[in-house]
Amino acid sequence: MSTSNRSFTQFIRLAAFGTLAFFAVTFVTAPVVASAAVYAYVDTAGEVKTVTATDWMTAIATAPYIAIHSGVMLLATAADYVVVGDKVMIGK
């Protein structure tokens, strides 16, 4: 086999592997992205912020600087988003 044929064969194998890897990653991550939702929470400064997660437990666990007594609220409709950015009094 000549050098040019070997290079071409290696290129085809690499392209096939890259395509397969791309579709494998897409197939695995698509359900996670498709089921993600946006949740609102109160941070330690008293501001209502958002976090994207697959469920409410993950939202609480991954929300940065979440206040100790804050929960999360699913933002399901456009009307729910009006609370984002509001300031909340945090009891001491």
PDB file of N, CA, C and O in Angstrom, residues 46-92:
ATOM      1  N   GLY A  46     -30.129  37.928  49.409  1.00  0.00           N
ATOM      2  CA  GLY A  46     -31.562  38.211  49.380  1.00  0.00           C
ATOM      3  C   GLY A  46     -32.110  38.457  47.993  1.00  0.00           C
ATOM      4  O   GLY A  46     -33.247  38.889  47.844  1.00  0.00           O
ATOM      5  N   GLU A  47     -31.344  38.191  46.959  1.00  0.00           N
ATOM      6  CA  GLU A  47     -31.802  38.398  45.588  1.00  0.00           C
ATOM      7  C   GLU A  47     -32.322  37.089  44.997  1.00  0.00           C
ATOM      8  O   GLU A  47     -31.744  36.035  45.225  1.00  0.00           O
ATOM      9  N   VAL A  48     -33.414  37.184  44.258  1.00  0.00           N
ATOM     10  CA  VAL A  48     -33.980  36.009  43.608  1.00  0.00           C
ATOM     11  C   VAL A  48     -33.184  35.750  42.329  1.00  0.00           C
ATOM     12  O   VAL A  48     -33.078  36.620  41.468  1.00  0.00           O
ATOM     13  N   LYS A  49     -32.611  34.557  42.238  1.00  0.00           N
ATOM     14  CA  LYS A  49     -31.790  34.163  41.091  1.00  0.00           C
ATOM     15  C   LYS A  49     -32.367  32.900  40.474  1.00  0.00           C
ATOM     16  O   LYS A  49     -33.282  32.296  41.014  1.00  0.00           O
ATOM     17  N   THR A  50     -31.792  32.472  39.353  1.00  0.00           N
ATOM     18  CA  THR A  50     -32.252  31.255  38.688  1.00  0.00           C
ATOM     19  C   THR A  50     -31.124  30.241  38.574  1.00  0.00           C
ATOM     20  O   THR A  50     -29.944  30.600  38.574  1.00  0.00           O
ATOM     21  N   VAL A  51     -31.515  28.985  38.484  1.00  0.00           N
ATOM     22  CA  VAL A  51     -30.592  27.887  38.260  1.00  0.00           C
ATOM     23  C   VAL A  51     -31.298  26.886  37.347  1.00  0.00           C
ATOM     24  O   VAL A  51     -32.507  26.698  37.446  1.00  0.00           O
ATOM     25  N   THR A  52     -30.541  26.291  36.432  1.00  0.00           N
ATOM     26  CA  THR A  52     -31.096  25.285  35.531  1.00  0.00           C
ATOM     27  C   THR A  52     -30.690  23.909  36.025  1.00  0.00           C
ATOM     28  O   THR A  52     -29.514  23.668  36.300  1.00  0.00           O
ATOM     29  N   ALA A  53     -31.672  23.008  36.160  1.00  0.00           N
ATOM     30  CA  ALA A  53     -31.398  21.666  36.681  1.00  0.00           C
ATOM     31  C   ALA A  53     -32.457  20.698  36.157  1.00  0.00           C
ATOM     32  O   ALA A  53     -33.498  21.108  35.648  1.00  0.00           O
ATOM     33  N   THR A  54     -32.170  19.416  36.332  1.00  0.00           N
ATOM     34  CA  THR A  54     -33.105  18.388  35.865  1.00  0.00           C
ATOM     35  C   THR A  54     -34.245  18.147  36.836  1.00  0.00           C
ATOM     36  O   THR A  54     -35.304  17.682  36.429  1.00  0.00           O
ATOM     37  N   ASP A  55     -34.047  18.448  38.124  1.00  0.00           N
ATOM     38  CA  ASP A  55     -35.113  18.300  39.116  1.00  0.00           C
ATOM     39  C   ASP A  55     -34.847  19.267  40.267  1.00  0.00           C
ATOM     40  O   ASP A  55     -33.816  19.908  40.335  1.00  0.00           O
ATOM     41  N   TRP A  56     -35.803  19.362  41.198  1.00  0.00           N
ATOM     42  CA  TRP A  56     -35.681  20.344  42.276  1.00  0.00           C
ATOM     43  C   TRP A  56     -34.540  20.015  43.231  1.00  0.00           C
ATOM     44  O   TRP A  56     -33.910  20.918  43.773  1.00  0.00           O
ATOM     45  N   MET A  57     -34.261  18.739  43.428  1.00  0.00           N
ATOM     46  CA  MET A  57     -33.166  18.363  44.343  1.00  0.00           C
ATOM     47  C   MET A  57     -31.815  18.792  43.775  1.00  0.00           C
ATOM     48  O   MET A  57     -30.961  19.301  44.512  1.00  0.00           O
ATOM     49  N   THR A  58     -31.628  18.620  42.490  1.00  0.00           N
ATOM     50  CA  THR A  58     -30.394  19.053  41.847  1.00  0.00           C
ATOM     51  C   THR A  58     -30.307  20.572  41.841  1.00  0.00           C
ATOM     52  O   THR A  58     -29.224  21.138  42.013  1.00  0.00           O
ATOM     53  N   ALA A  59     -31.432  21.248  41.679  1.00  0.00           N
ATOM     54  CA  ALA A  59     -31.442  22.716  41.706  1.00  0.00           C
ATOM     55  C   ALA A  59     -30.975  23.237  43.059  1.00  0.00           C
ATOM     56  O   ALA A  59     -30.150  24.151  43.127  1.00  0.00           O
ATOM     57  N   ILE A  60     -31.468  22.658  44.139  1.00  0.00           N
ATOM     58  CA  ILE A  60     -31.035  23.088  45.474  1.00  0.00           C
ATOM     59  C   ILE A  60     -29.559  22.782  45.684  1.00  0.00           C
ATOM     60  O   ILE A  60     -28.813  23.589  46.234  1.00  0.00           O
ATOM     61  N   ALA A  61     -29.136  21.631  45.233  1.00  0.00           N
ATOM     62  CA  ALA A  61     -27.747  21.218  45.448  1.00  0.00           C
ATOM     63  C   ALA A  61     -26.746  22.036  44.640  1.00  0.00           C
ATOM     64  O   ALA A  61     -25.599  22.204  45.067  1.00  0.00           O
ATOM     65  N   THR A  62     -27.150  22.566  43.486  1.00  0.00           N
ATOM     66  CA  THR A  62     -26.197  23.256  42.616  1.00  0.00           C
ATOM     67  C   THR A  62     -26.373  24.764  42.573  1.00  0.00           C
ATOM     68  O   THR A  62     -25.581  25.447  41.929  1.00  0.00           O
ATOM     69  N   ALA A  63     -27.385  25.307  43.248  1.00  0.00           N
ATOM     70  CA  ALA A  63     -27.610  26.753  43.235  1.00  0.00           C
ATOM     71  C   ALA A  63     -26.480  27.460  43.983  1.00  0.00           C
ATOM     72  O   ALA A  63     -26.241  27.177  45.155  1.00  0.00           O
ATOM     73  N   PRO A  64     -25.775  28.370  43.307  1.00  0.00           N
ATOM     74  CA  PRO A  64     -24.663  29.048  43.974  1.00  0.00           C
ATOM     75  C   PRO A  64     -25.155  30.042  45.027  1.00  0.00           C
ATOM     76  O   PRO A  64     -26.083  30.810  44.786  1.00  0.00           O
ATOM     77  N   TYR A  65     -24.534  30.014  46.187  1.00  0.00           N
ATOM     78  CA  TYR A  65     -24.829  30.934  47.301  1.00  0.00           C
ATOM     79  C   TYR A  65     -26.296  30.925  47.711  1.00  0.00           C
ATOM     80  O   TYR A  65     -26.857  31.953  48.061  1.00  0.00           O
ATOM     81  N   ILE A  66     -26.929  29.760  47.703  1.00  0.00           N
ATOM     82  CA  ILE A  66     -28.335  29.669  48.097  1.00  0.00           C
ATOM     83  C   ILE A  66     -28.464  29.967  49.595  1.00  0.00           C
ATOM     84  O   ILE A  66     -27.632  29.538  50.397  1.00  0.00           O
ATOM     85  N   ALA A  67     -29.477  30.745  49.960  1.00  0.00           N
ATOM     86  CA  ALA A  67     -29.704  31.074  51.367  1.00  0.00           C
ATOM     87  C   ALA A  67     -30.078  29.810  52.136  1.00  0.00           C
ATOM     88  O   ALA A  67     -30.678  28.876  51.582  1.00  0.00           O
ATOM     89  N   ILE A  68     -29.741  29.758  53.408  1.00  0.00           N
ATOM     90  CA  ILE A  68     -29.903  28.545  54.210  1.00  0.00           C
ATOM     91  C   ILE A  68     -31.363  28.085  54.301  1.00  0.00           C
ATOM     92  O   ILE A  68     -31.635  26.898  54.363  1.00  0.00           O
ATOM     93  N   HIS A  69     -32.305  29.017  54.291  1.00  0.00           N
ATOM     94  CA  HIS A  69     -33.715  28.651  54.397  1.00  0.00           C
ATOM     95  C   HIS A  69     -34.459  28.764  53.062  1.00  0.00           C
ATOM     96  O   HIS A  69     -35.684  28.744  53.031  1.00  0.00           O
ATOM     97  N   SER A  70     -33.723  28.884  51.964  1.00  0.00           N
ATOM     98  CA  SER A  70     -34.351  29.018  50.651  1.00  0.00           C
ATOM     99  C   SER A  70     -34.701  27.656  50.077  1.00  0.00           C
ATOM    100  O   SER A  70     -33.976  26.682  50.246  1.00  0.00           O
ATOM    101  N   GLY A  71     -35.802  27.617  49.383  1.00  0.00           N
ATOM    102  CA  GLY A  71     -36.165  26.459  48.592  1.00  0.00           C
ATOM    103  C   GLY A  71     -36.034  26.849  47.132  1.00  0.00           C
ATOM    104  O   GLY A  71     -35.385  27.847  46.815  1.00  0.00           O
ATOM    105  N   VAL A  72     -36.643  26.098  46.260  1.00  0.00           N
ATOM    106  CA  VAL A  72     -36.646  26.462  44.848  1.00  0.00           C
ATOM    107  C   VAL A  72     -38.074  26.473  44.339  1.00  0.00           C
ATOM    108  O   VAL A  72     -38.949  25.796  44.881  1.00  0.00           O
ATOM    109  N   MET A  73     -38.302  27.281  43.316  1.00  0.00           N
ATOM    110  CA  MET A  73     -39.619  27.378  42.695  1.00  0.00           C
ATOM    111  C   MET A  73     -39.448  27.138  41.205  1.00  0.00           C
ATOM    112  O   MET A  73     -38.612  27.775  40.563  1.00  0.00           O
ATOM    113  N   LEU A  74     -40.207  26.212  40.647  1.00  0.00           N
ATOM    114  CA  LEU A  74     -40.157  25.923  39.225  1.00  0.00           C
ATOM    115  C   LEU A  74     -40.735  27.101  38.452  1.00  0.00           C
ATOM    116  O   LEU A  74     -41.841  27.554  38.723  1.00  0.00           O
ATOM    117  N   LEU A  75     -39.975  27.609  37.494  1.00  0.00           N
ATOM    118  CA  LEU A  75     -40.454  28.693  36.646  1.00  0.00           C
ATOM    119  C   LEU A  75     -41.036  28.065  35.387  1.00  0.00           C
ATOM    120  O   LEU A  75     -40.340  27.768  34.429  1.00  0.00           O
ATOM    121  N   ALA A  76     -42.349  27.852  35.411  1.00  0.00           N
ATOM    122  CA  ALA A  76     -43.015  27.108  34.345  1.00  0.00           C
ATOM    123  C   ALA A  76     -43.574  28.001  33.250  1.00  0.00           C
ATOM    124  O   ALA A  76     -43.621  27.604  32.095  1.00  0.00           O
ATOM    125  N   THR A  77     -44.012  29.216  33.595  1.00  0.00           N
ATOM    126  CA  THR A  77     -44.599  30.113  32.604  1.00  0.00           C
ATOM    127  C   THR A  77     -43.874  31.447  32.626  1.00  0.00           C
ATOM    128  O   THR A  77     -43.116  31.742  33.552  1.00  0.00           O
ATOM    129  N   ALA A  78     -44.127  32.273  31.645  1.00  0.00           N
ATOM    130  CA  ALA A  78     -43.499  33.595  31.571  1.00  0.00           C
ATOM    131  C   ALA A  78     -43.876  34.447  32.785  1.00  0.00           C
ATOM    132  O   ALA A  78     -43.083  35.250  33.261  1.00  0.00           O
ATOM    133  N   ALA A  79     -45.075  34.261  33.310  1.00  0.00           N
ATOM    134  CA  ALA A  79     -45.521  35.031  34.473  1.00  0.00           C
ATOM    135  C   ALA A  79     -44.685  34.710  35.713  1.00  0.00           C
ATOM    136  O   ALA A  79     -44.532  35.555  36.592  1.00  0.00           O
ATOM    137  N   ASP A  80     -44.133  33.515  35.785  1.00  0.00           N
ATOM    138  CA  ASP A  80     -43.312  33.133  36.937  1.00  0.00           C
ATOM    139  C   ASP A  80     -41.981  33.882  36.977  1.00  0.00           C
ATOM    140  O   ASP A  80     -41.391  34.050  38.040  1.00  0.00           O
ATOM    141  N   TYR A  81     -41.493  34.333  35.830  1.00  0.00           N
ATOM    142  CA  TYR A  81     -40.179  34.966  35.751  1.00  0.00           C
ATOM    143  C   TYR A  81     -40.153  36.383  36.320  1.00  0.00           C
ATOM    144  O   TYR A  81     -39.078  36.957  36.464  1.00  0.00           O
ATOM    145  N   VAL A  82     -41.304  36.971  36.660  1.00  0.00           N
ATOM    146  CA  VAL A  82     -41.314  38.339  37.192  1.00  0.00           C
ATOM    147  C   VAL A  82     -40.636  38.424  38.551  1.00  0.00           C
ATOM    148  O   VAL A  82     -40.187  39.493  38.944  1.00  0.00           O
ATOM    149  N   VAL A  83     -40.500  37.324  39.264  1.00  0.00           N
ATOM    150  CA  VAL A  83     -39.868  37.353  40.589  1.00  0.00           C
ATOM    151  C   VAL A  83     -38.342  37.409  40.501  1.00  0.00           C
ATOM    152  O   VAL A  83     -37.674  37.813  41.452  1.00  0.00           O
ATOM    153  N   VAL A  84     -37.780  37.028  39.371  1.00  0.00           N
ATOM    154  CA  VAL A  84     -36.328  36.989  39.221  1.00  0.00           C
ATOM    155  C   VAL A  84     -35.763  38.406  39.293  1.00  0.00           C
ATOM    156  O   VAL A  84     -36.251  39.317  38.643  1.00  0.00           O
ATOM    157  N   GLY A  85     -34.771  38.601  40.143  1.00  0.00           N
ATOM    158  CA  GLY A  85     -34.159  39.901  40.331  1.00  0.00           C
ATOM    159  C   GLY A  85     -34.705  40.669  41.506  1.00  0.00           C
ATOM    160  O   GLY A  85     -34.139  41.686  41.907  1.00  0.00           O
ATOM    161  N   ASP A  86     -35.830  40.232  42.075  1.00  0.00           N
ATOM    162  CA  ASP A  86     -36.398  40.903  43.235  1.00  0.00           C
ATOM    163  C   ASP A  86     -35.496  40.736  44.450  1.00  0.00           C
ATOM    164  O   ASP A  86     -34.716  39.793  44.538  1.00  0.00           O
ATOM    165  N   LYS A  87     -35.602  41.672  45.403  1.00  0.00           N
ATOM    166  CA  LYS A  87     -34.892  41.549  46.666  1.00  0.00           C
ATOM    167  C   LYS A  87     -35.864  41.049  47.719  1.00  0.00           C
ATOM    168  O   LYS A  87     -37.019  41.430  47.748  1.00  0.00           O
ATOM    169  N   VAL A  88     -35.384  40.164  48.580  1.00  0.00           N
ATOM    170  CA  VAL A  88     -36.207  39.549  49.609  1.00  0.00           C
ATOM    171  C   VAL A  88     -35.554  39.807  50.951  1.00  0.00           C
ATOM    172  O   VAL A  88     -34.326  39.716  51.086  1.00  0.00           O
ATOM    173  N   MET A  89     -36.363  40.117  51.983  1.00  0.00           N
ATOM    174  CA  MET A  89     -35.820  40.273  53.331  1.00  0.00           C
ATOM    175  C   MET A  89     -35.522  38.906  53.895  1.00  0.00           C
ATOM    176  O   MET A  89     -36.379  38.027  53.900  1.00  0.00           O
ATOM    177  N   ILE A  90     -34.314  38.708  54.319  1.00  0.00           N
ATOM    178  CA  ILE A  90     -33.919  37.436  54.917  1.00  0.00           C
ATOM    179  C   ILE A  90     -33.935  37.607  56.426  1.00  0.00           C
ATOM    180  O   ILE A  90     -33.238  38.447  56.969  1.00  0.00           O
ATOM    181  N   GLY A  91     -34.782  36.804  57.101  1.00  0.00           N
ATOM    182  CA  GLY A  91     -34.888  36.874  58.554  1.00  0.00           C
ATOM    183  C   GLY A  91     -33.636  36.362  59.229  1.00  0.00           C
ATOM    184  O   GLY A  91     -32.973  35.460  58.752  1.00  0.00           O
ATOM    185  N   LYS A  92     -33.314  36.958  60.373  1.00  0.00           N
ATOM    186  CA  LYS A  92     -32.093  36.559  61.074  1.00  0.00           C
ATOM    187  C   LYS A  92     -32.435  35.938  62.389  1.00  0.00           C
ATOM    188  O   LYS A  92     -33.265  36.214  63.095  1.00  0.00           O
TER     189      LYS A  92
END
